[in-house]
């Protein structure tokens, strides 16, 4: 994935998503990690988009928060890679 082609905000969201995955002990960065990172960003563009669509962004974040926990966990030192699902997104 060529992150240098992304905006600064998108690069920050990917870094935050990677941190989230690592904190949860997951070696693959999934779309759910990225969505949670986007919803947590300062300025919260994604949250405002959800609101315009009539969707509560906090409810989405609450629903999404449990999904990464269902993924396999690893322990010890590991690198977080981008999953096939996220590359497709």
Coordinates of C-alpha atoms in Angstrom, one line a residue:
X1 CA 0.0 0.0 0.0
X2 CA 1.5 3.4 -1.1
X3 CA 0.7 5.5 2.0
X4 CA 2.7 8.4 0.6
X5 CA -0.1 8.9 -2.0
X6 CA -2.6 9.5 0.8
X7 CA -3.6 12.7 2.5
X8 CA -2.0 13.5 5.9
X9 CA -5.3 12.8 7.7
X10 CA -5.6 9.4 5.9
X11 CA -2.0 8.6 6.9
X12 CA -2.7 9.6 10.5
X13 CA -5.9 7.4 10.5
X14 CA -3.9 4.4 9.2
X15 CA -1.2 4.9 11.9
X16 CA -3.9 5.2 14.6
X17 CA -5.6 2.1 13.2
X18 CA -2.3 0.2 13.3
X19 CA -1.8 1.3 16.9
X20 CA -5.3 0.1 17.8
X21 CA -4.7 -3.3 16.2
X22 CA -1.3 -3.6 18.0
X23 CA -2.9 -2.7 21.4
X24 CA -5.5 -5.4 20.8
X25 CA -2.7 -7.9 20.0
X26 CA -3.9 -8.4 16.4
X27 CA -1.4 -8.8 13.6
X28 CA -3.7 -7.8 10.7
X29 CA -5.1 -4.3 10.1
X30 CA -8.8 -4.7 9.3
X31 CA -11.4 -2.2 7.9
X32 CA -12.9 -2.1 11.4
X33 CA -9.7 -0.7 12.9
X34 CA -9.6 2.0 10.2
X35 CA -13.2 3.0 10.7
X36 CA -12.7 3.3 14.5
X37 CA -9.6 5.4 13.9
X38 CA -11.5 7.6 11.4
X39 CA -14.3 8.1 13.9
X40 CA -11.9 9.1 16.6
X41 CA -10.0 11.7 14.5
X42 CA -10.0 15.3 15.5
X43 CA -12.4 17.2 13.2
X44 CA -14.2 13.9 12.7
X45 CA -15.2 14.2 9.0
X46 CA -16.4 10.7 8.9
X47 CA -18.6 11.2 11.9
X48 CA -20.2 14.3 10.3
X49 CA -20.8 12.3 7.1
X50 CA -22.6 9.6 9.1
X51 CA -24.7 12.3 10.8
X52 CA -25.7 13.7 7.3
X53 CA -26.8 10.2 6.4
X54 CA -28.9 10.1 9.6
X55 CA -26.6 7.6 11.3
X56 CA -25.4 8.1 14.8
X57 CA -21.5 7.9 14.6
X58 CA -21.2 7.0 18.3
X59 CA -23.6 4.0 17.8
X60 CA -21.4 2.9 14.8
X61 CA -18.3 3.2 16.9
X62 CA -19.9 1.3 19.7
X63 CA -21.0 -1.5 17.3
X64 CA -17.6 -1.6 15.6
X65 CA -15.6 -1.6 18.9
X66 CA -16.4 -5.2 19.6
X67 CA -15.6 -6.5 16.1
X68 CA -11.8 -6.3 16.2
X69 CA -11.9 -8.2 19.6
X70 CA -13.2 -11.2 17.7
X71 CA -10.1 -11.5 15.6
X72 CA -7.2 -13.8 16.4
X73 CA -4.7 -12.4 18.9
X74 CA -0.9 -12.8 19.0
X75 CA 1.6 -12.2 21.7
X76 CA 5.2 -11.2 21.8
X77 CA 6.8 -9.0 19.2
X78 CA 4.9 -8.7 15.9
X79 CA 4.3 -6.4 13.0
X80 CA 0.9 -5.3 12.0
X81 CA 0.2 -6.0 8.3
X82 CA -2.6 -4.8 6.1
X83 CA -5.3 -7.5 5.6
X84 CA -6.7 -8.5 2.3
X85 CA -10.1 -7.0 3.3
X86 CA -8.6 -3.6 4.0
X87 CA -6.6 -3.6 0.7
X88 CA -9.9 -4.3 -1.1
X89 CA -11.5 -1.3 0.7

